[in-house]
GROMACS .gro file of C-alpha atoms in nm:
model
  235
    1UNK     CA    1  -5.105   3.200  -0.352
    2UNK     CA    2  -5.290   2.945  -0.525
    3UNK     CA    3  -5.490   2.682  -0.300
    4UNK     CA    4  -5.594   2.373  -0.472
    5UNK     CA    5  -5.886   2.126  -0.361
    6UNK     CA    6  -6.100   1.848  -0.557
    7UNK     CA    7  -6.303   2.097  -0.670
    8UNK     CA    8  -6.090   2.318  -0.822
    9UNK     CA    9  -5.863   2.597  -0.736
   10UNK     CA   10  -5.873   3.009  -0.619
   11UNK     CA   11  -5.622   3.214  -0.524
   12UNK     CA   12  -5.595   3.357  -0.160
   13UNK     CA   13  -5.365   3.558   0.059
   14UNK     CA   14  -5.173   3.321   0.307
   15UNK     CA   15  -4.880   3.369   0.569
   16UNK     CA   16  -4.554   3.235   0.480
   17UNK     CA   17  -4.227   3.197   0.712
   18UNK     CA   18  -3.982   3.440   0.673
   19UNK     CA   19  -3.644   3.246   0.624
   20UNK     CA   20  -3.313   3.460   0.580
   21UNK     CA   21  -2.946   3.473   0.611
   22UNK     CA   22  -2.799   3.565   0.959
   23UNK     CA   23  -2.413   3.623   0.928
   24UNK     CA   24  -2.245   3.599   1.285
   25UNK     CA   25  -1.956   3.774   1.333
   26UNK     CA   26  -1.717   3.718   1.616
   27UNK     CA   27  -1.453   4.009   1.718
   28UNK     CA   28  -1.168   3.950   1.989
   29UNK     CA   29  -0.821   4.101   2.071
   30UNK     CA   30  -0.650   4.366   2.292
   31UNK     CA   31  -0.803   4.710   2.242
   32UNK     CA   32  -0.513   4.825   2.022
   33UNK     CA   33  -0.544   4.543   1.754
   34UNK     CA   34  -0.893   4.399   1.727
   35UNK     CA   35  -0.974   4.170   1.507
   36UNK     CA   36  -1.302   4.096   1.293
   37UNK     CA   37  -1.382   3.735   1.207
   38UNK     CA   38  -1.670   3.579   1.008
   39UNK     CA   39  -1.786   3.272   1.221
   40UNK     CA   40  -2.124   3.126   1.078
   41UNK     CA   41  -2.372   3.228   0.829
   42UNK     CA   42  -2.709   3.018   0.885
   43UNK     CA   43  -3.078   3.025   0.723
   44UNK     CA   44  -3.300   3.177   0.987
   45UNK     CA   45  -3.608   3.367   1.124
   46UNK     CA   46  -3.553   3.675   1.200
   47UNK     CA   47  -3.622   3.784   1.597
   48UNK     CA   48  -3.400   3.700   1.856
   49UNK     CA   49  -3.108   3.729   1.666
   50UNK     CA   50  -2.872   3.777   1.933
   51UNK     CA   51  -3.021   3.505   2.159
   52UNK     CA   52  -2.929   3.263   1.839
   53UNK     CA   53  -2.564   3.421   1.786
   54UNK     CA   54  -2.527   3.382   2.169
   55UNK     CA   55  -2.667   3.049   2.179
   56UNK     CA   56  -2.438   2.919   1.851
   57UNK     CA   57  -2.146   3.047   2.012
   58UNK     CA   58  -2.188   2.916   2.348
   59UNK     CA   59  -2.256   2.566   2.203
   60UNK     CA   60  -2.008   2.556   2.028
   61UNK     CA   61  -1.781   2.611   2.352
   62UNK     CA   62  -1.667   2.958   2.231
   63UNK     CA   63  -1.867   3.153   2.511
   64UNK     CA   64  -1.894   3.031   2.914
   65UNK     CA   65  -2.055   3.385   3.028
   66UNK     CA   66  -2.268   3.643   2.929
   67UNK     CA   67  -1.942   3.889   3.108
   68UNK     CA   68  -1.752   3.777   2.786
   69UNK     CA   69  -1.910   3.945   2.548
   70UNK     CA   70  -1.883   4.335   2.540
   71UNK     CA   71  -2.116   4.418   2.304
   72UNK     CA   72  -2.346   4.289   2.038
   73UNK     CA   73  -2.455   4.476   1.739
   74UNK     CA   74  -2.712   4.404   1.418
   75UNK     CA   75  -2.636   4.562   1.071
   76UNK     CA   76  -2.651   4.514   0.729
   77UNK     CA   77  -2.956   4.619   0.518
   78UNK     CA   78  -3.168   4.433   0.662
   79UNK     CA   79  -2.990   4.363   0.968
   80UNK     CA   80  -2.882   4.043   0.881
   81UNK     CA   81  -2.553   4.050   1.021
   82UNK     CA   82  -2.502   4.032   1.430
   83UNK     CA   83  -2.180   4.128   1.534
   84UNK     CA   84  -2.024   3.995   1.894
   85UNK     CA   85  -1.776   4.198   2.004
   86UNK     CA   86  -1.532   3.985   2.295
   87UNK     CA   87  -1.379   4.148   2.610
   88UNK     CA   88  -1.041   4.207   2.538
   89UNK     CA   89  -0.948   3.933   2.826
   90UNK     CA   90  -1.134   3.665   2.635
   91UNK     CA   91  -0.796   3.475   2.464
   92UNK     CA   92  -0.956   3.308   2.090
   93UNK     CA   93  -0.759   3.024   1.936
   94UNK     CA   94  -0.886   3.154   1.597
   95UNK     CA   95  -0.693   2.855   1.407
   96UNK     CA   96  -0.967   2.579   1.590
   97UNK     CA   97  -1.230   2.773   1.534
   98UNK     CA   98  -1.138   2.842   1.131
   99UNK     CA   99  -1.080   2.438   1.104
  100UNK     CA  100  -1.413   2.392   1.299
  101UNK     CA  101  -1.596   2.571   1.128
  102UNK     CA  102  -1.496   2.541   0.767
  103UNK     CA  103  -1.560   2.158   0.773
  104UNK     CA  104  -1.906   2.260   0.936
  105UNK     CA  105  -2.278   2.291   0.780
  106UNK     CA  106  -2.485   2.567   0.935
  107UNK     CA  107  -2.630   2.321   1.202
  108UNK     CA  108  -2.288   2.268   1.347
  109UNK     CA  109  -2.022   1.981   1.351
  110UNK     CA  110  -2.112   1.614   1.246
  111UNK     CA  111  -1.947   1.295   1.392
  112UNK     CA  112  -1.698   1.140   1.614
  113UNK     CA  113  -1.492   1.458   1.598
  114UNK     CA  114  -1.739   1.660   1.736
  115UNK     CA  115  -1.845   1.390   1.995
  116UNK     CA  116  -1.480   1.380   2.099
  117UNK     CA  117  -1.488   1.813   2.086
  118UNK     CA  118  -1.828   1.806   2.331
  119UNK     CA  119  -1.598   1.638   2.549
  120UNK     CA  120  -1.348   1.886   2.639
  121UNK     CA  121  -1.559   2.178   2.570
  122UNK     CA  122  -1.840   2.106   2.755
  123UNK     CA  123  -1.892   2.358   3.072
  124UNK     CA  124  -2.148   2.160   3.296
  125UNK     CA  125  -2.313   1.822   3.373
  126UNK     CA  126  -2.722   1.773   3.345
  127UNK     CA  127  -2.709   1.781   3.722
  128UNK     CA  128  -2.875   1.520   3.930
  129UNK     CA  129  -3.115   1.288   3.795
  130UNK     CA  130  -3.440   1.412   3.688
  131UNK     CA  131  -3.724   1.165   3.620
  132UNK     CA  132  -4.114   1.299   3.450
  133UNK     CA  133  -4.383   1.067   3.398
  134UNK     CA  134  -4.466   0.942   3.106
  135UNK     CA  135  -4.814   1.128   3.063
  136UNK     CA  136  -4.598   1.411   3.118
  137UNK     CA  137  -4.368   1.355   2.849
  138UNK     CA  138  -4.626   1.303   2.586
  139UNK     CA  139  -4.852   1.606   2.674
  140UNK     CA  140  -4.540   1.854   2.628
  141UNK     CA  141  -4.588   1.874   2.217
  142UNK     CA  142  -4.991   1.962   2.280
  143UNK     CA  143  -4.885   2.257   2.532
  144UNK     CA  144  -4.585   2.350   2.279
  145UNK     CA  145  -4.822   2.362   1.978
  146UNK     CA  146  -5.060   2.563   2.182
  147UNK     CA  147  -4.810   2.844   2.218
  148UNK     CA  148  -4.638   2.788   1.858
  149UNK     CA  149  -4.838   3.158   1.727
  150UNK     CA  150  -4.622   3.173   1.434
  151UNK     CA  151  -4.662   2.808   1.332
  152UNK     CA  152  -4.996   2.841   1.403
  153UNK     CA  153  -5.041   3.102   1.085
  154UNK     CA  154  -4.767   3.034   0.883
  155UNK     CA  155  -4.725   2.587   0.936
  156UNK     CA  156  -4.388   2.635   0.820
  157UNK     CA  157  -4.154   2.651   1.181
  158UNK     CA  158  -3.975   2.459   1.380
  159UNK     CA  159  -3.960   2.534   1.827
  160UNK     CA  160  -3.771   2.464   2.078
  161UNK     CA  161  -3.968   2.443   2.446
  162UNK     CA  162  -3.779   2.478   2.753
  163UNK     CA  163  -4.075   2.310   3.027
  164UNK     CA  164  -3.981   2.255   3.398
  165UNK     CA  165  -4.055   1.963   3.568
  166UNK     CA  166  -4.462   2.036   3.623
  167UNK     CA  167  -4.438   2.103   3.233
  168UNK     CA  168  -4.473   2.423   3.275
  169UNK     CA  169  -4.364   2.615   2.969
  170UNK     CA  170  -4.088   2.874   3.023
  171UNK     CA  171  -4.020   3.002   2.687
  172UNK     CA  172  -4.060   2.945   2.332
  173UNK     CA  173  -3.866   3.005   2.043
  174UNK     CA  174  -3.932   2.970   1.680
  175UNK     CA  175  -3.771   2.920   1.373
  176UNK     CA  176  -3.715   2.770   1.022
  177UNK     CA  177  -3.409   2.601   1.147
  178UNK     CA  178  -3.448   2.323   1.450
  179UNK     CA  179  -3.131   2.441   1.545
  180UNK     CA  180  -3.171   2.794   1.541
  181UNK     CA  181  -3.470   2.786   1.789
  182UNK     CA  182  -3.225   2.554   2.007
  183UNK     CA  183  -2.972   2.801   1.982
  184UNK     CA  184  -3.231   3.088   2.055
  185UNK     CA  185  -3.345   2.892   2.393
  186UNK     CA  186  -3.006   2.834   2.497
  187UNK     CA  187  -2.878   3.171   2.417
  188UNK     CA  188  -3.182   3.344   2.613
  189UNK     CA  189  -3.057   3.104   2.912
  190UNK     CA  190  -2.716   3.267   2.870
  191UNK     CA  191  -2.848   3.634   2.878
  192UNK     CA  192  -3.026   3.538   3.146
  193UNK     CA  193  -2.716   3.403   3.358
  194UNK     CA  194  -2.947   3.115   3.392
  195UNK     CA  195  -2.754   2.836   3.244
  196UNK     CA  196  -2.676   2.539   3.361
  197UNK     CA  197  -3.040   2.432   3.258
  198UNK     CA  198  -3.116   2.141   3.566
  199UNK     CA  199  -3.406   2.043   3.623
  200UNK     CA  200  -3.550   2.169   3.263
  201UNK     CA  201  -3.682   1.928   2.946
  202UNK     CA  202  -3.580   2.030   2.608
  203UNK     CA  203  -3.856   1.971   2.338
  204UNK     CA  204  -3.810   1.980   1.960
  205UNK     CA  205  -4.047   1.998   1.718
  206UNK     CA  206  -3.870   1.750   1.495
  207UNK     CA  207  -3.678   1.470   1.507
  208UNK     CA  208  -3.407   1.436   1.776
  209UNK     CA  209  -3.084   1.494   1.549
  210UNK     CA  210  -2.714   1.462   1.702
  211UNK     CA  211  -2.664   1.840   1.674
  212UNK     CA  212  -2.989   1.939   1.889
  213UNK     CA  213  -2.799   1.659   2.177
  214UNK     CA  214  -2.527   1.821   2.155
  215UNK     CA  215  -2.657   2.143   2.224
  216UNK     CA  216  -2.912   2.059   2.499
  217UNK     CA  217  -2.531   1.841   2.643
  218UNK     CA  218  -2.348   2.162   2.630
  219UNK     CA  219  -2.641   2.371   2.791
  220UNK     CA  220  -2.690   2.116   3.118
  221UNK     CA  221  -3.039   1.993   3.071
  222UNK     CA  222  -3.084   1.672   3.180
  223UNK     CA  223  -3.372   1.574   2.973
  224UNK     CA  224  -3.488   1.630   2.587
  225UNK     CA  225  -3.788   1.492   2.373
  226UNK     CA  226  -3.878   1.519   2.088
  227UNK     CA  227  -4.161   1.458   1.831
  228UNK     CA  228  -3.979   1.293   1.582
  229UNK     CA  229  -3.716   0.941   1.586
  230UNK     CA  230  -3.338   1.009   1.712
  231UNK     CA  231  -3.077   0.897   1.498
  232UNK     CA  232  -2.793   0.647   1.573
  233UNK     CA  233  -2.550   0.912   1.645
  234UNK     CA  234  -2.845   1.135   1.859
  235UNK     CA  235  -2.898   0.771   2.040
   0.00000   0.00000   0.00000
């Protein structure tokens, strides 16, 4: 890389973000005629790739348990593909999901159709009322930058930070994509069997889009911040 000042310019060697395609792949049916279906490609970091296909799937009210899924597999050449094989009991309407997600970009449905969607999809409440201080609130993104390694070399990442109510930091993910390291949290909550998320705050390192709502909505947490403004539809 080149690194240019006011006096002058050298070259140096820097770290850079790794940003690639993740294809998720969802397969479903009885045992004698299963059936393979492309469900999402998105731009991502690679790590935690099936925390993010978990977390995608489960926000977008595919997935309600980890018991669902029967296996998950990575492939491709560079192991760009994750693969989430359903337990045959798991019934797909695979006509909603092809409408869903062919009007979709790769951070998940836009507008009053997906508001509506959240609606009847959504699994559990944000439990009972949880209320931080305000000091609280505004040291999360100092403790989440601490912990951001990745960012930290490479100033090119997004994270997600799932805190409890102390502000305690319970995990971290990172990625290129907001909603990818939303995904990743929420998918590592699903592994975990620890989902519905009370009592937790949701921070993002950007702004607080309607997507990243939805999301933290769908995975119970009662509370989410972020660094940046919301929009009108976040709002």
């Amino acid at each position: 890389m080149e690194r240019v000042s006011e006096s002058g310019s050298d070259g140096l060697k820097d770290w850079v973000a790794v940003e690639e395609p993740l294809e998720i792949r969802l397969v479903y049916g009885p045992p004698s005629a299963r059936t393979a279906e492309p469900m999402s490609v998105t731009m991502r970091t690679p790590g935690h790739d099936p925390e993010l296909a978990a977390g995608f799937l489960f926000s977008e009210g595919i997935l309600r348990h980890p018991d669902q899924i029967r296996e998950i597999e990575s492939s491709g050449p560079h192991c760009n593909v994750v693969t989430v094989s359903l337990a045959p009991s798991v019934l797909v309407d695979i006509e909603r999901l092809r409408r869903h997600f062919y009007t979709t970009s790769s951070c998940g449905v836009c507008g009053k159709t997906s508001i509506e969607a959240l609606r009847t999809q959504r699994v559990f409440d944000s439990g009972d009322e949880l209320v931080v201080s305000a000091a609280l609130v505004k040291s999360l993104p100092f403790r989440l930058g601490q912990a951001q390694e990745v960012f930290e070399k490479t100033g090119g990442l997004h994270a997600t930070g799932l805190f409890d109510q102390r502000g305690e930091l319970l995990v971290l993910r990172e990625d290129v994509g907001r909603h990818n390291a939303m995904d990743k949290i929420i998918g590592h909550a699903f592994f975990q069997k620890r989902l519905p998320l009370h009592g937790c705050i949701a921070l993002v390192s950007g702004r607080a889009s309607f997507e990243l709502v939805q999301k933290v909505a769908m995975a119970g947490v009662p509370l989410m911040a972020a660094v940046g403004a919301p929009s009108s539809l976040a709002i």
